[in-house]
């Protein structure tokens, strides 16, 4: 079975941005950012994805989200 995984942790590490800074950049709470970074959410609000994409200057959704097989997921 496949599931959606948020690649936010990798994006932040690549760009040297802390979760707190992304929260400030997006207006999202630090808790929300933490839950997204750690893939602890069942649903991701469209508005949150849009704010993150704007803040990180991302044009392709595949830069933020990916499908993973549950058998191979960490």
XYZ file of C-alpha atoms in Angstrom:
74
model
C 0.000 0.000 0.000
C 1.205 3.495 -0.771
C 0.988 6.528 1.422
C 1.886 10.172 0.938
C 5.025 11.372 2.672
C 5.953 14.996 3.218
C 9.584 15.758 2.352
C 9.737 18.901 4.462
C 12.536 17.703 6.751
C 14.838 17.197 3.758
C 13.887 20.552 2.245
C 14.617 22.416 5.466
C 17.941 20.624 5.941
C 18.998 21.348 2.347
C 18.189 25.034 2.765
C 19.483 25.430 6.306
C 16.116 26.621 7.594
C 14.903 25.792 11.089
C 11.315 24.814 11.770
C 10.773 27.945 13.853
C 11.916 30.124 10.956
C 9.562 28.351 8.528
C 6.712 28.911 10.976
C 7.528 32.630 10.966
C 7.808 32.691 7.162
C 4.454 30.959 6.643
C 2.340 32.098 9.573
C 1.760 28.445 10.476
C 2.272 27.369 14.071
C 5.497 25.691 15.139
C 3.416 22.679 16.155
C 1.945 22.401 12.654
C 5.391 22.652 11.067
C 6.748 20.018 13.468
C 3.889 17.645 12.692
C 4.445 18.114 8.947
C 8.215 17.659 9.236
C 7.723 14.435 11.199
C 4.863 13.164 9.002
C 2.522 13.034 12.001
C -0.537 14.316 10.125
C -3.354 12.416 8.435
C -4.361 15.378 6.271
C -2.424 18.341 4.975
C -4.464 21.492 4.430
C -4.092 22.912 0.936
C -3.448 26.342 2.444
C -0.508 24.998 4.448
C 1.059 23.510 1.315
C 0.566 26.790 -0.539
C 2.176 28.817 2.257
C 5.142 26.435 2.446
C 5.559 26.445 -1.334
C 5.505 30.259 -1.367
C 7.951 30.555 1.529
C 10.416 28.059 0.032
C 9.864 29.192 -3.588
C 8.722 25.751 -4.717
C 6.953 25.342 -8.053
C 6.384 21.574 -8.170
C 4.294 19.682 -5.644
C 6.607 16.698 -6.121
C 9.296 18.729 -4.340
C 7.152 18.609 -1.183
C 5.183 15.359 -1.444
C 6.015 11.829 -2.560
C 4.432 8.395 -2.493
C 6.162 5.656 -0.511
C 5.350 1.989 -0.163
C 4.443 1.236 3.436
C 6.639 -1.873 3.349
C 9.716 0.255 2.575
C 8.849 3.335 4.635
C 11.035 4.111 7.619
